[in-house]
PDB file of C-alpha atoms and ligand atoms in Angstrom:
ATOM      1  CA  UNK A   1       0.000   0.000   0.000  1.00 96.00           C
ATOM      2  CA  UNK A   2       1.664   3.256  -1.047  1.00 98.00           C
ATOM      3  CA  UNK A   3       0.399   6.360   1.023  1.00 98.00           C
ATOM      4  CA  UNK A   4       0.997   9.971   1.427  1.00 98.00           C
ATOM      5  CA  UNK A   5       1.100  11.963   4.244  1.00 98.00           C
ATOM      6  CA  UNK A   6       0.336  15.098   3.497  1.00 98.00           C
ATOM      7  CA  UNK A   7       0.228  18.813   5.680  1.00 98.00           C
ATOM      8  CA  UNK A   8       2.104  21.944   6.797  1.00 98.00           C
ATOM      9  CA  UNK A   9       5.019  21.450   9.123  1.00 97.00           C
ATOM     10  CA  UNK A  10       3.850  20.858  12.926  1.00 95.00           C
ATOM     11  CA  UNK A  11       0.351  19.579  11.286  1.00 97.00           C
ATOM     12  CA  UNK A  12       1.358  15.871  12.494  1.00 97.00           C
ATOM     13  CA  UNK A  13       2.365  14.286   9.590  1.00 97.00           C
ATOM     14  CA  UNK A  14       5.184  12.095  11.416  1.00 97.00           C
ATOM     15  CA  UNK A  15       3.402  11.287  14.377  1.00 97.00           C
ATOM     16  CA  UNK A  16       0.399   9.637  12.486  1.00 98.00           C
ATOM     17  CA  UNK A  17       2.521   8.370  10.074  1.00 98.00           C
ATOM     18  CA  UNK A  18       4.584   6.372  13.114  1.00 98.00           C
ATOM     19  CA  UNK A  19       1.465   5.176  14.635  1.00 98.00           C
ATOM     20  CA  UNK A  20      -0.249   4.026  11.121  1.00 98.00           C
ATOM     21  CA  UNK A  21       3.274   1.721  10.599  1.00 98.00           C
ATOM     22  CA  UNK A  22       2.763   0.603  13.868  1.00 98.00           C
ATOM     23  CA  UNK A  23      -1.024  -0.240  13.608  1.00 98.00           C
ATOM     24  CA  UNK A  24      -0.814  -1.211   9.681  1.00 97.00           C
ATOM     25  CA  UNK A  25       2.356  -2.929   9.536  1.00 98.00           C
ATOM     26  CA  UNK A  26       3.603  -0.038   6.479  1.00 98.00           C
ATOM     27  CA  UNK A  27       7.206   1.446   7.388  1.00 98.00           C
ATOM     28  CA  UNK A  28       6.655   5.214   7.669  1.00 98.00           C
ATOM     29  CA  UNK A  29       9.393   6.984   5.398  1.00 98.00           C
ATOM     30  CA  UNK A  30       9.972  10.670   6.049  1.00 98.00           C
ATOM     31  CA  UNK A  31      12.396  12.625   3.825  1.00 98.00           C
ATOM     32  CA  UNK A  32      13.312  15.128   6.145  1.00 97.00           C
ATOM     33  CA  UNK A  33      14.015  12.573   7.997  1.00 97.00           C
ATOM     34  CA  UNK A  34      16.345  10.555   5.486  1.00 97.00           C
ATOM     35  CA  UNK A  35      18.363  13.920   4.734  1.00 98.00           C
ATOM     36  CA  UNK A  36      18.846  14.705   8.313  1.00 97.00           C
ATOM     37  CA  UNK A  37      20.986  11.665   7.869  1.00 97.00           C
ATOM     38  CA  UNK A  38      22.933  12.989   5.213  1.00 97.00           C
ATOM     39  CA  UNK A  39      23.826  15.901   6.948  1.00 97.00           C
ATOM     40  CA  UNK A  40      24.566  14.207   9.955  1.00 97.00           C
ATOM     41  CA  UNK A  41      27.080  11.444   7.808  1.00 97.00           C
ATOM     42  CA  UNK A  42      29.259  14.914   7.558  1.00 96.00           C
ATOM     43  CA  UNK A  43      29.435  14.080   3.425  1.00 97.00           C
ATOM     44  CA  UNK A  44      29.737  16.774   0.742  1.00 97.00           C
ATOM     45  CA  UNK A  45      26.323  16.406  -0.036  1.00 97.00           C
ATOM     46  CA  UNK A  46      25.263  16.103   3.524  1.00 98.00           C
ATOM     47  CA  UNK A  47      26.757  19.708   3.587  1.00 98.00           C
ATOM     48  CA  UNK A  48      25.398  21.302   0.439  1.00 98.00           C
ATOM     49  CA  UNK A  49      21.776  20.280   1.426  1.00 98.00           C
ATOM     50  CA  UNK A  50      22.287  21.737   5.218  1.00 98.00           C
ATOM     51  CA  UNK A  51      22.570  25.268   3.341  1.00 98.00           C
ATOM     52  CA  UNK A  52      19.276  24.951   1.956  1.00 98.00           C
ATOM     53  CA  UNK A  53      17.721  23.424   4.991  1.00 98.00           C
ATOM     54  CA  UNK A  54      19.048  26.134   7.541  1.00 97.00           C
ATOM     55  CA  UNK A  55      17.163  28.297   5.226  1.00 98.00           C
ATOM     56  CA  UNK A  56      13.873  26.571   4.986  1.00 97.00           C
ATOM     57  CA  UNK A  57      14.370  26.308   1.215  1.00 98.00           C
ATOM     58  CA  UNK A  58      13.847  22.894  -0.604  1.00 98.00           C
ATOM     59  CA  UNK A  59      16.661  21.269  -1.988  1.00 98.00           C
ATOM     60  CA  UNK A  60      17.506  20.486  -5.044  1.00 98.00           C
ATOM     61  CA  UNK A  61      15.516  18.985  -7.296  1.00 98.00           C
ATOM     62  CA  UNK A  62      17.682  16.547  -9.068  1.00 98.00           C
ATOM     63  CA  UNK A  63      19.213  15.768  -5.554  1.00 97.00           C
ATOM     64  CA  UNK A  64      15.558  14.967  -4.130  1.00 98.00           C
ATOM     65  CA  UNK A  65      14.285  12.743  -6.364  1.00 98.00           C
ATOM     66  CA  UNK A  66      17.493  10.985  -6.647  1.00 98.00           C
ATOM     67  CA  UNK A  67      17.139   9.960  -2.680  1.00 97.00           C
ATOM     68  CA  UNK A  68      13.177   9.868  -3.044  1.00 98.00           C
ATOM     69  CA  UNK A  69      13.688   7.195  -5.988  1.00 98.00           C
ATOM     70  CA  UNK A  70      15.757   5.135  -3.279  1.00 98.00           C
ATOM     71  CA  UNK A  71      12.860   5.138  -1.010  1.00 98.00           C
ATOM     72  CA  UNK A  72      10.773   3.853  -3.512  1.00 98.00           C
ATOM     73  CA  UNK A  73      13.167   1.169  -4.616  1.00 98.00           C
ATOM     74  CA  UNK A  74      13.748  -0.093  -1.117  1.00 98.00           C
ATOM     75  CA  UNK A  75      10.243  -0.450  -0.366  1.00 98.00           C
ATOM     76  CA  UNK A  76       8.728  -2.341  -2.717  1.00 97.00           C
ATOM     77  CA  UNK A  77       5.772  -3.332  -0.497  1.00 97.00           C
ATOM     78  CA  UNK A  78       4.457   0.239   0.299  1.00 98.00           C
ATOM     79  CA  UNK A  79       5.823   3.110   2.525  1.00 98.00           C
ATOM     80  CA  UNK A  80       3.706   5.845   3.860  1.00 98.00           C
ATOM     81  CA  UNK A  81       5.613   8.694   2.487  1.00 98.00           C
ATOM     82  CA  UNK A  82       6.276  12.341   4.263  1.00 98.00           C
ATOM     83  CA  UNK A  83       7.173  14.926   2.922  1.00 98.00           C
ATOM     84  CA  UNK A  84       6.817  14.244  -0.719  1.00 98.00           C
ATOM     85  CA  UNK A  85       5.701  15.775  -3.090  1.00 98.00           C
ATOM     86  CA  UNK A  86       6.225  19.739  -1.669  1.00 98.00           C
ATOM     87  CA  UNK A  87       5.823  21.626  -5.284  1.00 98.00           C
ATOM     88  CA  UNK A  88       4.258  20.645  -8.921  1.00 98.00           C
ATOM     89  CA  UNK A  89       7.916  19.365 -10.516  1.00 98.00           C
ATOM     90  CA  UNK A  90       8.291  16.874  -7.700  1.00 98.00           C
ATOM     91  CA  UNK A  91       4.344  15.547  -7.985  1.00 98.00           C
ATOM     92  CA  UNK A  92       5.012  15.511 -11.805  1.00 97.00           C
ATOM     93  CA  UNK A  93       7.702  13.283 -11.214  1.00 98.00           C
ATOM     94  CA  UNK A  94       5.899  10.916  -9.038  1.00 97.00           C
ATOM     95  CA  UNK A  95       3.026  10.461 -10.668  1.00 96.00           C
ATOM     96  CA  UNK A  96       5.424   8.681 -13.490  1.00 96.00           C
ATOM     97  CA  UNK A  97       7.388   6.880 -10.528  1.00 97.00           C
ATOM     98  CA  UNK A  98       4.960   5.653  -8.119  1.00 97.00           C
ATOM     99  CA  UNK A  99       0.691   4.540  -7.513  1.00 96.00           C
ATOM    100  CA  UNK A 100      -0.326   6.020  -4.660  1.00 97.00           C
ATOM    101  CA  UNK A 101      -3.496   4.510  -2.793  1.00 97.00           C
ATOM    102  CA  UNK A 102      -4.244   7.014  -0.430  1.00 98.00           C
ATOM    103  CA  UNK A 103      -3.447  10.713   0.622  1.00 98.00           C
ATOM    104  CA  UNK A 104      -3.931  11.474   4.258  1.00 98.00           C
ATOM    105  CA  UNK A 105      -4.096  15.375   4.679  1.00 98.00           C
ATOM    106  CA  UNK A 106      -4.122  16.535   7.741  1.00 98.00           C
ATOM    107  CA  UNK A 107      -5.303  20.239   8.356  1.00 98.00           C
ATOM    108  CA  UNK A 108      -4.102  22.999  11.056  1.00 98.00           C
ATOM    109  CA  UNK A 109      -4.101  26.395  11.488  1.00 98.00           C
ATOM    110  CA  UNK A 110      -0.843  28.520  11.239  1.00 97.00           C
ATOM    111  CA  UNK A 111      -0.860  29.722  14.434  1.00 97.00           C
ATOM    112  CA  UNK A 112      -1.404  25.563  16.043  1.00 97.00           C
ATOM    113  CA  UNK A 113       1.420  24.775  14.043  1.00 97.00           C
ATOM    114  CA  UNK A 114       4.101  27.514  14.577  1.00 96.00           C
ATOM    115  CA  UNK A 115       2.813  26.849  18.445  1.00 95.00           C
ATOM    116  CA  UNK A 116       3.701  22.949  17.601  1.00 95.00           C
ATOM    117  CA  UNK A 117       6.894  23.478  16.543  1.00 95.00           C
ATOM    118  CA  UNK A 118       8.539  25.488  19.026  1.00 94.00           C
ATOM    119  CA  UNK A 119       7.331  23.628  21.507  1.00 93.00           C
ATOM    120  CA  UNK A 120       8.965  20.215  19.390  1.00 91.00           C
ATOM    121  CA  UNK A 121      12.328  22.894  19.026  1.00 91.00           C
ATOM    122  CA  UNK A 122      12.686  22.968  22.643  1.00 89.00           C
ATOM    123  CA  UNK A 123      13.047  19.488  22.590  1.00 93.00           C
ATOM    124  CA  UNK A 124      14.451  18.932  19.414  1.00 91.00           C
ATOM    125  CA  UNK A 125      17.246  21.449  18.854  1.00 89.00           C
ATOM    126  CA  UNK A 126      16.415  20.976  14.855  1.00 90.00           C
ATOM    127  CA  UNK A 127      18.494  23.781  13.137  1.00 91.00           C
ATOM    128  CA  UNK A 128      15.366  24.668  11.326  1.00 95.00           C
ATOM    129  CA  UNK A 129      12.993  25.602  14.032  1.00 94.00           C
ATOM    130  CA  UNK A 130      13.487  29.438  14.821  1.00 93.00           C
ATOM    131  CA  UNK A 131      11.155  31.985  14.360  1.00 93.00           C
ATOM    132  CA  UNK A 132      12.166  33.420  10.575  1.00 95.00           C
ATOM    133  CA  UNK A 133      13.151  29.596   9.176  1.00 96.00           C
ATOM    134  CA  UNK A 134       9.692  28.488  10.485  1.00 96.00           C
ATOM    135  CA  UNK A 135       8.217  31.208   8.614  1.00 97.00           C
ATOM    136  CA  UNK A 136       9.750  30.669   5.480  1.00 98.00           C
ATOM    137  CA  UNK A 137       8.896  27.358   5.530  1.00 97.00           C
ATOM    138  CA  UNK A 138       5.329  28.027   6.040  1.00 98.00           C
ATOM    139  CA  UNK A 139       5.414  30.383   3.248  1.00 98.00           C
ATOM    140  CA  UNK A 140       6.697  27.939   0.481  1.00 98.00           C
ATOM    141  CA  UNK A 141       4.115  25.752   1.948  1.00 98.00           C
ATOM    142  CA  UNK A 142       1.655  27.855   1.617  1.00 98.00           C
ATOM    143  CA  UNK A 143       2.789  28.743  -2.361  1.00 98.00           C
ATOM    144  CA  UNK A 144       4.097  25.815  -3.934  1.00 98.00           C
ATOM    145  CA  UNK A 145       3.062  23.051  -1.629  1.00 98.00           C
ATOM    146  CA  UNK A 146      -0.729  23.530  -0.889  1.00 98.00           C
ATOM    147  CA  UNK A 147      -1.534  23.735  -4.375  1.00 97.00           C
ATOM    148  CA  UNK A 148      -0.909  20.282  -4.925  1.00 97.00           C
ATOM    149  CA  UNK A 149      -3.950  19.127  -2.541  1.00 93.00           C
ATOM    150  CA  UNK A 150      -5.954  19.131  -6.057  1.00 90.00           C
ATOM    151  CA  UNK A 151      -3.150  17.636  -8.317  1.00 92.00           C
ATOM    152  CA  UNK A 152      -2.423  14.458  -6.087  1.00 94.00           C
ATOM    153  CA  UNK A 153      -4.282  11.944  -7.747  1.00 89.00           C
ATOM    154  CA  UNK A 154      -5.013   8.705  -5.525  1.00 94.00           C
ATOM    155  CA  UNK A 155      -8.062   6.080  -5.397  1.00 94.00           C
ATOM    156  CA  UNK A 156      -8.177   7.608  -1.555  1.00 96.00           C
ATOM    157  CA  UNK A 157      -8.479  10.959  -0.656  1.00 97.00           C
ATOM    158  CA  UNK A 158      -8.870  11.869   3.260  1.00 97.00           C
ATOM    159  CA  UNK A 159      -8.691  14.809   4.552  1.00 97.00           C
ATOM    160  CA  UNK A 160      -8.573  14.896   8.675  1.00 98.00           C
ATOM    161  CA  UNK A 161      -8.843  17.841  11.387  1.00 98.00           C
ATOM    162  CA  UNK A 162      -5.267  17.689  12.124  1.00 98.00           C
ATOM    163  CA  UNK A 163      -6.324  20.561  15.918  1.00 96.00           C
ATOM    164  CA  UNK A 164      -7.338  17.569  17.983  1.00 96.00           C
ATOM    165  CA  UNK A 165      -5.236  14.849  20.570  1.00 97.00           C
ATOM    166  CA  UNK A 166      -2.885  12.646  18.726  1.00 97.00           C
ATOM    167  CA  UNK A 167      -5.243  10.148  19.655  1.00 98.00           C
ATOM    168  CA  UNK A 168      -8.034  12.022  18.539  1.00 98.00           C
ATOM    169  CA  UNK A 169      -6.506  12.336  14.735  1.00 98.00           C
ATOM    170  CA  UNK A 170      -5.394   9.218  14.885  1.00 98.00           C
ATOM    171  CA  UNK A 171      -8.822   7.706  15.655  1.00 98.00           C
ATOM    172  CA  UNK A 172     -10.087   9.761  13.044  1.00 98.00           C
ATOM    173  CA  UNK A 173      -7.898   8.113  10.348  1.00 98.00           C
ATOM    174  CA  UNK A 174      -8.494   5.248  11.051  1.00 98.00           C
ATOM    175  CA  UNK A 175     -11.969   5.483  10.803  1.00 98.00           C
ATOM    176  CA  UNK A 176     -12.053   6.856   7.416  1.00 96.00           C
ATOM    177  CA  UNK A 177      -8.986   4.563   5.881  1.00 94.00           C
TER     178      UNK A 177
HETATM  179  P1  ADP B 201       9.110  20.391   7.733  1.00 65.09           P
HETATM  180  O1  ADP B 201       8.132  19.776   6.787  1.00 65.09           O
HETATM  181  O2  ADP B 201       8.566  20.531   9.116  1.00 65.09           O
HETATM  182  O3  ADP B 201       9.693  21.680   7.229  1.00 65.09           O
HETATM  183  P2  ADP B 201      10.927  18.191   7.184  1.00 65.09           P
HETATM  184  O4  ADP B 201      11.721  17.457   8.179  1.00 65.09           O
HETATM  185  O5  ADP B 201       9.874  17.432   6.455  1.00 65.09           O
HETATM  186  O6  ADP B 201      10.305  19.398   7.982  1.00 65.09           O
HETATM  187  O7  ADP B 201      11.886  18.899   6.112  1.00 65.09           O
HETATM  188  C1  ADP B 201      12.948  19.690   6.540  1.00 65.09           C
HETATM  189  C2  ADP B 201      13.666  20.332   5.353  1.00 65.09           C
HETATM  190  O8  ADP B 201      14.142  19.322   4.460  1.00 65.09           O
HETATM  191  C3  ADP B 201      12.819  21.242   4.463  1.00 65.09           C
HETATM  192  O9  ADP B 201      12.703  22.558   4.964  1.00 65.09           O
HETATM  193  C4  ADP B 201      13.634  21.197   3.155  1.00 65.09           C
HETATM  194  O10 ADP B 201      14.806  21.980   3.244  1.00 65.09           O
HETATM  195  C5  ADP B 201      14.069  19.753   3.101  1.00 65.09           C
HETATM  196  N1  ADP B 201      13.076  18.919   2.384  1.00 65.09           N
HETATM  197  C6  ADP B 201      12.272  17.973   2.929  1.00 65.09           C
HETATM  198  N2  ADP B 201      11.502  17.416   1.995  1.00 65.09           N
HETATM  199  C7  ADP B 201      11.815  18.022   0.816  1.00 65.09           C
HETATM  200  C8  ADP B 201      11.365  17.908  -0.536  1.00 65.09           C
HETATM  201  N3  ADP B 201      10.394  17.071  -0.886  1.00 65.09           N
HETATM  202  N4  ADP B 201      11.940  18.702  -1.478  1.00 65.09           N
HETATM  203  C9  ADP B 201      12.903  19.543  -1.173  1.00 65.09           C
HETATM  204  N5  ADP B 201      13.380  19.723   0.080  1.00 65.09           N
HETATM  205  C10 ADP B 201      12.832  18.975   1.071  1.00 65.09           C
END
């Protein structure tokens, strides 16, 4: 089963998508996630993609898809997937790569999910999570990524209150799966 988890940064996206592998038996694959690794391996590449992540900007294209083609290779039997597509050339390129069954959207406000994440930063120390890099963030969400709610094609298309518990959203997924 190939999923998508899909939703602004603090929305939830790796939370749910843990406790869906958990409950479903479908490793959850974040790429944030996978090129936090590469910058923590210390690599030339590890480095080039920091600079664009200490900014909040995507990285490269040609870099992305190269990993995000990986993913896909290595898990032949499904992956819920976050944090893929984020603008039109990436969904372009999956939709020739990969048949997704469901999207899973989750939906917060801006304000629940700036409040979300530096409350996670605290924790977290992620390089990403001040003030101005959170904003940014939300801002190329909000322009290149959001559109893509009515491109994603899937047979499944759910779209969740992302405000309540985690148990709360989670509950609600799972009711609607
Ligand atoms: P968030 O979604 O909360 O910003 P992630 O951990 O998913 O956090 O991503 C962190 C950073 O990794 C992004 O700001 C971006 O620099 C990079 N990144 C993640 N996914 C992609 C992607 N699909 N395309 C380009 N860059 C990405």
């Amino acid at each position: 089963m190939n999923i998508i988890i899909f939703g602004k940064q603090g929305c939830g996206k790796g939370t749910q998508a843990a406790k869906l592998a958990q409950k479903f038996g479908i490793p959850a694959v974040s790429v944030g996630n996978r090129l936090r690794e590469l910058v923590a391996s210390g690599s030339e590449l590890g480095l080039k993609l920091k600079s664009y992540m200490d900014k909040g900007e995507l990285v490269p294209f040609e870099i992305n898809v190269a990993i995000v083609k990986e993913l896909i290779d290595t898990h032949p039997q499904g992956m819920i997937l976050d944090g893929f597509p984020r603008n039109k050339e990436q969904a372009a390129w999956l939709a020739k790569e990969w048949q997704v069954d469901v999207v899973i959207e989750l939906e917060i406000s801006d304000e629940e999910a700036i409040r979300r994440i530096l409350e996670r930063a605290a924790i977290e120390h992620r390089s990403d999570d001040t003030p101005e890099v959170i904003q940014k963030r939300l801002d190329i969400y909000h322009h290149e990524t959001e559109p893509l709610k009515h491109l994603l094609s899937a047979k499944k298309i759910i779209i969740i209150d992302g405000s309540g518990s985690i148990e709360a959203v989670f509950e609600q997924i799972c009711k609607k799966l």
